[in-house]
Coordinates of C-alpha atoms (C1' of nucleotides) in Angstrom, one line a residue:
Chain L
M1 CA 15.1 -12.4 10.5
A2 CA 17.6 -10.0 9.0
T3 CA 18.3 -6.9 10.5
G4 CA 17.5 -4.6 8.6
R5 CA 15.6 -3.8 5.8
T6 CA 14.0 -0.5 6.0
H7 CA 10.7 -1.0 4.2
R8 CA 10.4 0.3 0.8
P9 CA 7.1 2.3 0.3
A10 CA 4.9 0.3 -2.1
T11 CA 7.2 -1.5 -4.1
R12 CA 5.2 -4.5 -4.7
S13 CA 7.4 -5.6 -7.6
R14 CA 5.3 -6.8 -10.5
G15 CA 2.4 -8.1 -8.1
I16 CA 4.8 -10.2 -6.1
P17 CA 4.6 -9.0 -2.4
E18 CA 8.1 -8.4 -0.9
A19 CA 7.5 -10.7 1.8
T20 CA 7.0 -13.5 -0.7
V21 CA 10.0 -12.7 -2.5
A22 CA 12.0 -13.0 0.5
R23 CA 10.7 -16.6 1.3
L24 CA 11.2 -17.8 -2.4
P25 CA 14.7 -18.5 -1.9
L26 CA 13.7 -20.6 1.3
Y27 CA 11.5 -22.5 -0.8
L28 CA 14.0 -23.0 -3.5
R29 CA 16.5 -24.5 -1.0
A30 CA 13.8 -27.1 0.3
L31 CA 13.0 -28.0 -3.1
T32 CA 16.5 -28.4 -4.3
A33 CA 17.0 -30.8 -1.6
L34 CA 14.0 -32.7 -2.4
S35 CA 15.1 -32.7 -6.1
E36 CA 18.4 -34.2 -5.1
R37 CA 16.6 -37.2 -3.4
S38 CA 14.5 -37.4 -6.7
V39 CA 11.3 -36.8 -5.0
P40 CA 8.8 -36.1 -7.8
T41 CA 6.1 -34.0 -6.0
V42 CA 5.5 -32.4 -2.8
S43 CA 2.3 -31.2 -1.0
S44 CA 2.1 -27.6 0.3
E45 CA 2.0 -29.2 3.9
E46 CA 5.2 -31.1 3.5
L47 CA 7.1 -28.4 1.8
A48 CA 6.1 -25.7 4.3
A49 CA 7.5 -28.0 6.9
A50 CA 10.6 -28.2 5.2
A51 CA 11.0 -24.5 4.9
G52 CA 9.6 -23.7 8.3
V53 CA 6.4 -21.8 7.2
N54 CA 2.8 -22.1 7.4
S55 CA 1.2 -24.0 4.6
A56 CA -1.5 -21.7 3.8
K57 CA 1.2 -18.9 3.3
L58 CA 3.1 -21.0 1.2
R59 CA 0.3 -21.8 -1.1
K60 CA -0.8 -18.1 -1.3
D61 CA 3.0 -17.4 -2.1
F62 CA 2.9 -19.8 -5.0
S63 CA -0.3 -18.5 -6.2
Y64 CA 1.4 -15.2 -6.9
L65 CA 3.6 -17.0 -9.4
G66 CA 0.7 -18.7 -11.2
S67 CA -1.0 -22.0 -10.6
Y68 CA 1.7 -24.6 -10.5
G69 CA 0.2 -27.2 -8.4
T70 CA -2.3 -29.9 -9.1
R71 CA -5.0 -30.4 -6.5
G72 CA -5.2 -33.7 -4.9
V73 CA -1.4 -34.4 -5.8
G74 CA 0.8 -31.3 -4.8
Y75 CA 3.6 -29.7 -6.7
D76 CA 6.0 -31.1 -9.3
V77 CA 9.4 -30.5 -7.6
E78 CA 11.4 -29.8 -10.9
Y79 CA 9.0 -27.7 -12.4
L80 CA 8.8 -25.5 -9.3
V81 CA 12.6 -25.5 -9.0
Y82 CA 12.7 -24.0 -12.3
Q83 CA 9.8 -21.4 -12.0
I84 CA 11.1 -20.0 -8.8
S85 CA 14.6 -19.9 -10.2
R86 CA 13.3 -18.0 -13.2
E87 CA 11.5 -15.5 -11.1
L88 CA 14.4 -14.9 -9.0
G89 CA 16.6 -14.3 -11.8
L90 CA 18.8 -17.2 -11.0
T91 CA 18.9 -18.8 -14.5
Q92 CA 21.3 -16.2 -15.4
D93 CA 24.9 -15.6 -14.3
W94 CA 25.3 -12.7 -11.7
P95 CA 28.9 -11.3 -11.5
V96 CA 29.5 -10.0 -7.9
V97 CA 32.4 -8.1 -6.5
I98 CA 33.5 -8.1 -3.0
V99 CA 35.0 -4.9 -1.5
G100 CA 37.0 -5.1 1.6
I101 CA 38.9 -8.4 2.1
G102 CA 39.5 -8.4 5.7
N103 CA 38.4 -11.4 7.8
L104 CA 34.8 -11.3 6.7
G105 CA 35.4 -10.4 3.1
A106 CA 37.8 -13.3 3.0
A107 CA 35.3 -15.5 4.6
L108 CA 32.7 -14.4 2.0
A109 CA 35.2 -15.0 -0.8
N110 CA 35.6 -18.5 0.3
Y111 CA 32.0 -19.3 0.9
G112 CA 30.9 -22.0 -1.5
G113 CA 27.3 -20.9 -1.8
F114 CA 27.8 -18.5 -4.4
A115 CA 28.4 -20.5 -7.4
S116 CA 25.5 -22.9 -6.6
R117 CA 23.0 -20.2 -7.3
G118 CA 24.2 -18.3 -10.3
F119 CA 26.3 -15.9 -8.4
R120 CA 30.0 -15.6 -9.5
V121 CA 32.8 -13.7 -7.6
A122 CA 34.2 -11.6 -10.4
A123 CA 36.6 -9.8 -8.3
L124 CA 37.9 -8.9 -4.7
I125 CA 38.7 -5.5 -4.2
D126 CA 40.6 -4.0 -1.1
A127 CA 42.2 -0.5 -0.5
D128 CA 45.5 -2.0 1.1
P129 CA 48.1 -1.9 -1.5
A130 CA 49.9 -4.8 0.5
M131 CA 46.8 -6.9 -0.4
A132 CA 46.9 -6.5 -4.2
G133 CA 47.9 -9.7 -6.1
K134 CA 47.3 -11.7 -3.1
P135 CA 45.1 -14.6 -3.9
V136 CA 42.3 -15.1 -1.6
A137 CA 40.0 -18.1 -2.4
G138 CA 42.0 -18.4 -5.6
I139 CA 41.2 -15.0 -6.8
P140 CA 43.8 -12.2 -6.8
V141 CA 42.8 -9.2 -4.6
Q142 CA 42.9 -6.0 -6.7
H143 CA 43.4 -2.4 -5.6
S144 CA 40.6 -0.1 -5.2
D145 CA 42.1 2.3 -7.5
D146 CA 40.8 0.1 -10.3
L147 CA 37.3 -0.3 -8.9
E148 CA 35.3 1.6 -11.6
K149 CA 37.3 -0.3 -14.3
I150 CA 36.6 -3.7 -12.8
I151 CA 32.9 -3.0 -12.5
Q152 CA 32.7 -1.9 -16.0
D153 CA 34.8 -4.6 -17.6
N154 CA 32.8 -7.3 -15.8
G155 CA 29.4 -5.7 -16.1
V156 CA 28.9 -6.1 -12.4
S157 CA 25.5 -5.0 -11.0
I158 CA 25.7 -6.2 -7.5
G159 CA 28.3 -5.3 -4.9
V160 CA 29.2 -6.6 -1.5
I161 CA 30.7 -4.1 1.0
A162 CA 32.7 -5.8 3.8
T163 CA 34.8 -2.7 4.6
P164 CA 35.0 -0.9 8.0
A165 CA 32.2 1.4 8.9
G166 CA 34.2 4.6 8.0
A167 CA 34.8 3.6 4.4
A168 CA 31.4 2.2 3.4
Q169 CA 29.7 5.1 2.2
A170 CA 32.7 6.3 0.0
V171 CA 33.0 2.6 -1.4
C172 CA 29.3 2.7 -2.0
D173 CA 29.2 5.9 -3.9
R174 CA 31.9 4.7 -6.1
L175 CA 30.2 1.4 -6.6
V176 CA 27.0 3.1 -7.5
A177 CA 28.6 5.7 -9.8
A178 CA 30.3 3.0 -11.5
G179 CA 27.0 1.3 -12.4
V180 CA 26.2 -1.0 -9.5
T181 CA 22.4 -1.1 -8.6
S182 CA 22.2 -3.5 -5.8
I183 CA 24.3 -3.7 -2.7
L184 CA 24.7 -6.2 0.2
N185 CA 26.2 -4.0 3.1
F186 CA 28.0 -5.7 5.9
A187 CA 29.5 -2.6 7.1
P188 CA 27.4 -1.1 10.5
T189 CA 26.5 2.1 8.8
V190 CA 23.3 3.5 7.2
L191 CA 24.1 3.9 3.5
S192 CA 22.8 6.7 1.3
V193 CA 21.9 5.6 -2.1
P194 CA 20.1 7.2 -5.2
E195 CA 16.7 6.1 -6.2
G196 CA 16.6 3.0 -8.0
V197 CA 19.5 1.3 -6.1
D198 CA 18.7 -1.4 -3.6
V199 CA 20.5 -1.8 -0.3
R200 CA 20.2 -4.7 1.9
K201 CA 22.0 -4.8 5.1
V202 CA 23.4 -7.6 7.2
D203 CA 24.3 -6.6 10.8
L204 CA 25.7 -9.2 13.3
S205 CA 25.7 -6.7 16.1
I206 CA 22.1 -5.8 15.6
E207 CA 21.0 -9.6 15.5
L208 CA 22.9 -10.1 18.8
Q209 CA 21.3 -7.1 20.4
I210 CA 18.0 -8.3 19.4
L211 CA 18.7 -11.8 20.9
A212 CA 19.9 -10.1 24.1
F213 CA 16.6 -8.3 24.3
H214 CA 14.6 -11.4 24.4
E215 CA 17.2 -13.3 26.5
Q216 CA 16.8 -10.6 29.1
R217 CA 13.1 -10.7 28.9
K218 CA 13.1 -14.5 29.4
A219 CA 15.4 -14.1 32.5
G220 CA 13.4 -11.4 34.1
E221 CA 10.2 -13.4 33.6
G222 CA 11.4 -16.5 35.6
A223 CA 12.6 -14.2 38.4
A224 CA 9.5 -12.0 38.9
S225 CA 6.3 -14.0 39.0
D226 CA 4.4 -12.1 36.7
G227 CA 2.6 -15.2 35.3
G228 CA 4.7 -15.8 32.5
V229 CA 4.8 -19.0 30.3
P230 CA 5.9 -21.8 32.3
A231 CA 9.2 -21.8 30.6
A232 CA 9.7 -25.4 29.7
A233 CA 6.5 -26.5 28.1
A234 CA 8.7 -27.6 25.3
R235 CA 6.8 -28.5 22.1
S236 CA 8.2 -31.0 19.9
D237 CA 7.9 -29.2 16.7
S238 CA 9.8 -26.3 15.2
A239 CA 7.5 -23.1 14.8
D240 CA 9.1 -20.2 16.6
Q241 CA 11.9 -19.3 14.3
G242 CA 12.9 -16.0 16.0
P243 CA 11.2 -12.9 16.2
D244 CA 10.3 -11.0 12.9
G245 CA 11.7 -12.8 10.2
D246 CA 12.6 -9.9 8.8
M247 CA 15.8 -8.7 9.5
P248 CA 19.4 -10.0 9.2
A249 CA 22.8 -8.7 10.1
V250 CA 26.6 -8.9 10.5
M251 CA 29.1 -6.7 11.9
P252 CA 28.3 -4.3 14.7
A253 CA 28.9 -0.8 15.5
Chain V
M1 CA 16.9 -6.5 5.7
A2 CA 17.6 -9.8 7.0
T3 CA 16.4 -12.8 5.6
G4 CA 14.9 -14.4 7.8
R5 CA 12.8 -14.2 10.7
T6 CA 10.0 -16.2 10.8
H7 CA 7.5 -14.1 12.7
R8 CA 6.8 -15.4 16.2
P9 CA 2.9 -15.3 16.8
A10 CA 2.1 -12.5 19.2
T11 CA 5.3 -11.9 21.2
R12 CA 4.8 -8.1 21.6
S13 CA 7.3 -8.6 24.4
R14 CA 6.1 -6.6 27.4
G15 CA 4.4 -4.1 25.1
I16 CA 7.4 -3.3 22.9
P17 CA 6.6 -4.2 19.2
E18 CA 9.0 -6.6 17.7
A19 CA 9.7 -4.0 14.9
T20 CA 10.7 -1.4 17.4
V21 CA 13.0 -3.7 19.2
A22 CA 14.6 -4.4 15.8
R23 CA 15.3 -0.6 15.4
L24 CA 16.5 0.1 18.8
P25 CA 20.2 -1.1 18.1
L26 CA 19.9 1.5 15.1
Y27 CA 19.1 4.3 17.3
L28 CA 21.6 3.2 19.8
R29 CA 24.5 3.2 17.3
A30 CA 23.5 6.6 16.0
L31 CA 23.3 8.0 19.6
T32 CA 26.7 6.5 20.4
A33 CA 28.2 8.4 17.7
L34 CA 26.5 11.6 18.9
S35 CA 27.8 10.8 22.3
E36 CA 31.3 10.5 21.2
R37 CA 31.1 13.9 19.5
S38 CA 29.7 15.2 23.0
V39 CA 26.4 16.4 21.5
P40 CA 24.2 17.0 24.4
T41 CA 20.6 16.6 22.9
V42 CA 19.1 15.6 19.3
S43 CA 15.8 16.2 18.1
S44 CA 13.7 13.4 16.6
E45 CA 14.3 14.8 13.3
E46 CA 18.0 14.7 13.3
L47 CA 18.2 11.3 15.0
A48 CA 15.7 9.8 12.5
A49 CA 18.0 11.1 9.7
A50 CA 21.1 9.5 11.2
A51 CA 19.4 6.2 11.7
G52 CA 17.8 6.3 8.3
V53 CA 14.3 6.2 9.6
N54 CA 11.2 8.4 9.6
S55 CA 11.1 10.7 12.4
A56 CA 7.4 9.8 13.4
K57 CA 8.4 6.2 13.6
L58 CA 11.2 7.1 15.8
R59 CA 9.2 9.1 18.1
K60 CA 6.4 6.5 18.3
D61 CA 9.2 4.0 19.0
F62 CA 10.6 6.0 21.9
S63 CA 7.0 6.4 23.3
Y64 CA 6.9 2.7 23.9
L65 CA 9.9 2.9 26.1
G66 CA 8.5 6.1 28.2
S67 CA 8.5 9.8 27.8
Y68 CA 12.4 10.6 27.5
G69 CA 12.0 13.6 25.4
T70 CA 11.6 17.3 26.2
R71 CA 9.2 19.1 23.9
G72 CA 10.8 22.0 22.2
V73 CA 14.1 20.6 22.7
G74 CA 14.6 17.0 22.0
Y75 CA 16.2 14.0 23.7
D76 CA 19.1 13.9 26.0
V77 CA 21.7 11.7 24.3
E78 CA 23.5 10.2 27.2
Y79 CA 20.2 9.5 28.9
L80 CA 18.7 7.9 25.8
V81 CA 21.9 5.8 25.4
Y82 CA 21.4 4.4 28.9
Q83 CA 17.8 3.8 28.5
I84 CA 18.1 1.9 25.3
S85 CA 21.0 0.0 26.4
R86 CA 18.9 -1.0 29.6
E87 CA 16.0 -1.9 27.7
L88 CA 18.0 -4.1 25.2
G89 CA 19.8 -5.7 28.2
L90 CA 23.2 -4.4 27.1
T91 CA 24.2 -3.3 30.7
Q92 CA 24.9 -6.8 31.5
D93 CA 27.6 -9.2 30.2
W94 CA 26.5 -11.6 27.6
P95 CA 28.9 -14.6 27.2
V96 CA 28.6 -15.9 23.4
V97 CA 30.2 -19.2 22.2
I98 CA 31.0 -19.6 18.5
V99 CA 30.4 -23.0 17.1
G100 CA 32.4 -23.9 13.9
I101 CA 35.5 -22.1 13.4
G102 CA 35.9 -22.0 9.6
N103 CA 36.4 -19.0 7.5
L104 CA 33.2 -17.3 8.8
G105 CA 33.5 -18.4 12.4
A106 CA 37.0 -17.1 12.4
A107 CA 35.8 -13.7 10.9
L108 CA 33.1 -13.6 13.7
A109 CA 35.6 -14.4 16.3
N110 CA 37.9 -11.6 15.1
Y111 CA 35.0 -9.1 14.7
G112 CA 35.6 -6.2 17.0
G113 CA 31.7 -5.3 17.4
F114 CA 31.2 -7.9 20.2
A115 CA 32.8 -6.3 23.1
S116 CA 31.5 -2.7 22.6
R117 CA 28.1 -3.9 23.3
G118 CA 28.4 -6.2 26.3
F119 CA 29.0 -9.2 24.2
R120 CA 32.0 -11.3 25.4
V121 CA 33.4 -14.5 23.1
A122 CA 33.6 -17.1 26.0
A123 CA 34.6 -19.9 23.7
L124 CA 35.3 -20.9 20.3
I125 CA 34.1 -24.6 19.5
D126 CA 35.0 -26.8 16.4
A127 CA 34.3 -30.4 15.7
D128 CA 37.9 -30.7 14.1
P129 CA 40.4 -32.3 16.5
A130 CA 43.3 -30.5 14.5
M131 CA 41.8 -27.3 15.4
A132 CA 41.8 -27.9 19.2
G133 CA 44.2 -25.6 21.1
K134 CA 44.8 -23.5 18.1
P135 CA 44.3 -19.7 19.0
V136 CA 42.0 -17.9 16.9
A137 CA 41.5 -14.1 17.5
G138 CA 43.4 -14.9 20.7
I139 CA 41.2 -17.3 22.0
P140 CA 42.1 -21.2 21.9
V141 CA 39.6 -23.3 19.8
Q142 CA 38.2 -26.0 22.0
H143 CA 36.8 -29.3 20.6
S144 CA 33.0 -29.9 20.5
D145 CA 33.3 -32.8 22.9
D146 CA 33.4 -30.4 25.7
L147 CA 30.6 -28.2 24.3
E148 CA 28.2 -29.0 27.3
K149 CA 30.8 -28.3 29.9
I150 CA 31.8 -25.1 28.2
I151 CA 28.3 -23.7 28.0
Q152 CA 27.4 -24.5 31.6
D153 CA 30.9 -23.5 33.2
N154 CA 30.5 -20.2 31.4
G155 CA 26.8 -19.6 31.8
V156 CA 26.4 -19.1 28.2
S157 CA 22.9 -18.3 26.9
I158 CA 23.7 -17.2 23.6
G159 CA 25.2 -19.4 20.8
V160 CA 26.3 -18.7 17.4
I161 CA 26.4 -21.3 14.8
A162 CA 28.8 -21.0 11.8
T163 CA 29.1 -24.7 10.8
P164 CA 28.2 -26.3 7.7
A165 CA 24.5 -26.9 7.0
G166 CA 24.7 -30.4 7.8
A167 CA 25.9 -30.2 11.2
A168 CA 23.8 -27.4 12.4
Q169 CA 20.7 -29.0 13.8
A170 CA 22.8 -31.5 15.8
V171 CA 24.9 -28.6 17.2
C172 CA 21.7 -26.7 17.8
D173 CA 20.3 -29.6 19.8
R174 CA 23.4 -29.7 21.9
L175 CA 23.4 -26.2 22.5
V176 CA 19.8 -26.2 23.8
A177 CA 20.2 -29.3 25.7
A178 CA 23.1 -27.6 27.6
G179 CA 21.0 -24.5 28.4
V180 CA 21.4 -22.1 25.5
T181 CA 18.1 -20.1 24.6
S182 CA 19.1 -17.9 21.8
I183 CA 20.8 -19.0 18.7
L184 CA 22.2 -16.9 15.9
N185 CA 22.3 -19.2 12.9
F186 CA 24.5 -18.7 9.9
A187 CA 24.2 -22.2 8.5
P188 CA 21.7 -22.4 5.6
T189 CA 19.1 -24.6 7.4
V190 CA 15.8 -24.3 8.9
L191 CA 16.5 -25.2 12.7
S192 CA 14.0 -26.9 14.9
V193 CA 14.0 -25.7 18.5
P194 CA 11.8 -26.1 21.3
E195 CA 9.5 -23.5 22.7
G196 CA 11.2 -20.8 24.3
V197 CA 14.3 -20.7 22.3
D198 CA 14.8 -17.9 20.0
V199 CA 16.6 -18.3 16.7
R200 CA 17.6 -15.4 14.1
K201 CA 19.0 -16.6 10.9
V202 CA 21.6 -14.9 8.8
D203 CA 21.8 -16.2 5.3
L204 CA 24.1 -14.6 2.7
S205 CA 22.7 -16.6 -0.1
I206 CA 19.1 -15.5 0.5
E207 CA 20.1 -11.9 0.7
L208 CA 21.7 -12.2 -2.7
Q209 CA 18.9 -14.1 -4.1
I210 CA 16.5 -11.1 -3.2
L211 CA 18.7 -8.6 -4.6
A212 CA 18.7 -10.6 -7.9
F213 CA 15.3 -10.6 -8.1
H214 CA 15.1 -6.9 -7.8
E215 CA 18.0 -6.6 -10.3
Q216 CA 16.4 -8.6 -12.8
R217 CA 13.2 -6.6 -12.4
K218 CA 15.0 -3.4 -13.1
A219 CA 16.8 -4.8 -16.1
G220 CA 13.5 -6.3 -17.6
E221 CA 11.6 -3.0 -17.0
G222 CA 13.8 -1.1 -19.1
A223 CA 13.7 -3.7 -21.9
A224 CA 10.2 -4.9 -22.1
S225 CA 7.8 -2.1 -22.1
D226 CA 5.5 -3.5 -19.5
G227 CA 4.3 -0.1 -18.2
G228 CA 6.6 -0.3 -15.3
V229 CA 7.9 2.6 -13.4
P230 CA 10.0 5.1 -15.4
A231 CA 13.1 3.7 -13.9
A232 CA 15.2 6.9 -13.5
A233 CA 13.1 9.3 -11.6
A234 CA 16.0 9.5 -9.3
R235 CA 15.3 11.3 -6.1
S236 CA 18.2 12.9 -4.5
D237 CA 17.8 11.8 -0.9
S238 CA 18.5 8.4 0.6
A239 CA 15.4 6.7 1.7
D240 CA 15.0 3.1 0.0
Q241 CA 17.1 1.0 2.1
G242 CA 16.0 -2.2 0.6
P243 CA 13.1 -4.2 0.7
D244 CA 11.5 -5.5 3.7
G245 CA 13.5 -4.9 6.5
D246 CA 12.9 -8.3 7.8
M247 CA 15.5 -10.4 7.0
P248 CA 19.4 -10.8 7.1
A249 CA 21.4 -13.4 5.8
V250 CA 24.8 -15.2 5.4
M251 CA 25.8 -18.4 3.7
P252 CA 23.7 -20.0 0.9
A253 CA 22.2 -23.5 0.5
Chain Y
dC1 C1' 3.6 36.7 33.4
dC2 C1' 2.3 36.4 28.6
dA3 C1' 3.1 35.3 23.7
dT4 C1' 5.5 32.7 20.6
dC5 C1' 7.8 29.3 18.8
dT6 C1' 9.5 24.5 18.6
dT7 C1' 9.3 19.8 19.3
dT8 C1' 7.3 15.9 21.4
dG9 C1' 3.8 12.5 22.0
dT10 C1' -0.3 10.2 19.9
dG11 C1' -5.0 9.5 17.9
dC12 C1' -6.4 7.9 13.3
dA13 C1' -6.4 5.9 9.0
dC14 C1' -4.4 3.1 5.9
dG15 C1' -2.1 -0.7 3.7
dC16 C1' 0.5 -5.1 3.8
dG17 C1' 1.0 -9.7 5.6
dT18 C1' -0.9 -13.5 8.0
dT19 C1' -4.5 -16.8 8.8
dC20 C1' -8.6 -19.3 8.7
dA21 C1' -11.7 -21.7 6.3
dC22 C1' -13.9 -23.4 2.4
dA23 C1' -15.2 -24.1 -2.5
dA24 C1' -13.3 -25.9 -6.7
dA25 C1' -10.4 -28.9 -9.0
dG26 C1' -8.5 -33.0 -10.1
dA27 C1' -6.8 -38.0 -8.9
dC28 C1' -8.3 -42.5 -8.1
dA29 C1' -11.1 -46.4 -7.3
dT30 C1' -15.0 -48.8 -8.2
Chain U
dA1 C1' -19.1 -42.6 -15.4
dT2 C1' -19.8 -41.5 -11.0
dG3 C1' -18.5 -40.9 -6.3
dT4 C1' -14.9 -40.2 -2.7
dC5 C1' -11.0 -38.3 -1.0
dT6 C1' -7.2 -35.2 -1.3
dT7 C1' -5.0 -31.0 -1.9
dT8 C1' -4.9 -26.8 -4.2
dG9 C1' -6.2 -21.8 -4.7
dT10 C1' -8.4 -17.9 -2.6
dG11 C1' -12.1 -14.8 -0.3
dA12 C1' -12.5 -12.5 3.9
dA13 C1' -11.3 -11.2 8.5
dC14 C1' -7.7 -9.6 11.4
dG15 C1' -3.6 -7.5 13.4
dC16 C1' 0.7 -5.2 13.0
dG17 C1' 3.3 -1.6 11.4
dT18 C1' 3.4 3.1 9.2
dG19 C1' 2.9 7.9 8.3
dC20 C1' 0.1 11.8 8.9
dA21 C1' -1.1 15.7 11.2
dC22 C1' -2.3 18.1 15.2
dA23 C1' -2.6 19.1 19.9
dA24 C1' -0.1 19.4 24.2
dA25 C1' 4.0 20.8 26.5
dG26 C1' 7.6 23.1 27.4
dA27 C1' 11.4 26.5 26.2
dT28 C1' 12.6 31.1 25.3
dG29 C1' 12.1 36.1 24.9
dG30 C1' 10.0 40.3 26.0

DNA sequence: CCATCTTTGTGCACGCGTTCACAAAGACAT
DNA sequence: ATGTCTTTGTGAACGCGTGCACAAAGATGG
């Protein structure tokens, strides 16, 4: 449920629906876990449960990739891990730069989940001269004056913006001018980018506000007797994974 | 573009579509900026541009809240700020606990965007005894042994999970048992929760993987002549704000 | 008071995504 | 080989969300 993607018109990248692409990493994570336990095959039912989705949806998702299952048996875990990784482009190395090494930027730099998926933190960039040279997560922070050179020297095409809102658009413009074509934006601003550049936004404040909306709704429901759901008809299984699966967020306005 | 919300069945909370709810914080942010500049009214066109959405969509969104505009003039900024705040439940105070004070948890605790929207960090909780008492962002970290008491004493209904993946489900279960009904999950796991509890997931790894997919596609398009889109038909305006607004993310698998 | 101009609010059509339900395909046992 | 049983892959229906395009509403000027 991320916060914010603004739907792209009709991208349907190469036939694979955007909604499916967004779920592939989920399947990949579940499959990786199975792989580590040396499980050879899974049924769509099992895998769907592990990924927290509907089994029919999962099968349809996989059908966009091709017919990788065996009827009566299920899917070969290793093979599927490979196919999804390849489809997502994770079989290659993606150098990433993080701009804005404040609390969040530092947390992202320290975040261990990059390397495990083909992402490599190529550089940390900050506008504060006092930060320059200071190592964060073992990587020395570089000054933003050198942004263009860093991007080009490392062949970076993915940038992460973790600056204050006021600086985000300027940083974005420079990243794009230097050749970055995919941006993950943690700053609470709407970024303007030219055609061909992808932006994904993560906005904590928005996520919290959405939760507050539903929270308020639940509270009001109990008070006013409007025939709402009994409240505690707890079902044992998972299901209900938040409204919309669509949008993520970090950092408020 | 968040990562993951798993759509809720048919929630349509009180008639307001989920997609609209997800955009209200966006409008609110833009309106707040206008309010600070003492702008009295805005047209749907202007506000839509500021929020990065279609003006027809914005008008339709507002129509779910009621008719707050004046034809020929536009919307009253202050009034709209109030109405949206009220609708989102931001006129009340929301105590929030953050569980897992690692790099990310600390970054969240330091994050200034909470207070500005009615969210208050009521407590920081960590399982490491060495952290107990240590102040982070001016708030002393408390040990997770006291989790239930902290939740109840502060009347907390919203919890943020920033623990490692392995601990997330257990923490989630304890939060829910203690009375939390909304969870913002930064751990790369699918959480199982009973009916009535909302979960929103923020997963950095997933966001990056989605970007990588599109990045790979762009790269392959230029190389292999598969009749793809011309690639550089650059349009000058913004638009394209990432695929699928649905999902946000932080922390990989 | 009437005409004109601006901007809202919405009816309608379209497309994507989800889900159901089932036929086809293959494994496995006999 | 044949039959049974499991599980995939997908056709079809449905619902939500989006965007167009326009009528209604109100402001503004004469």
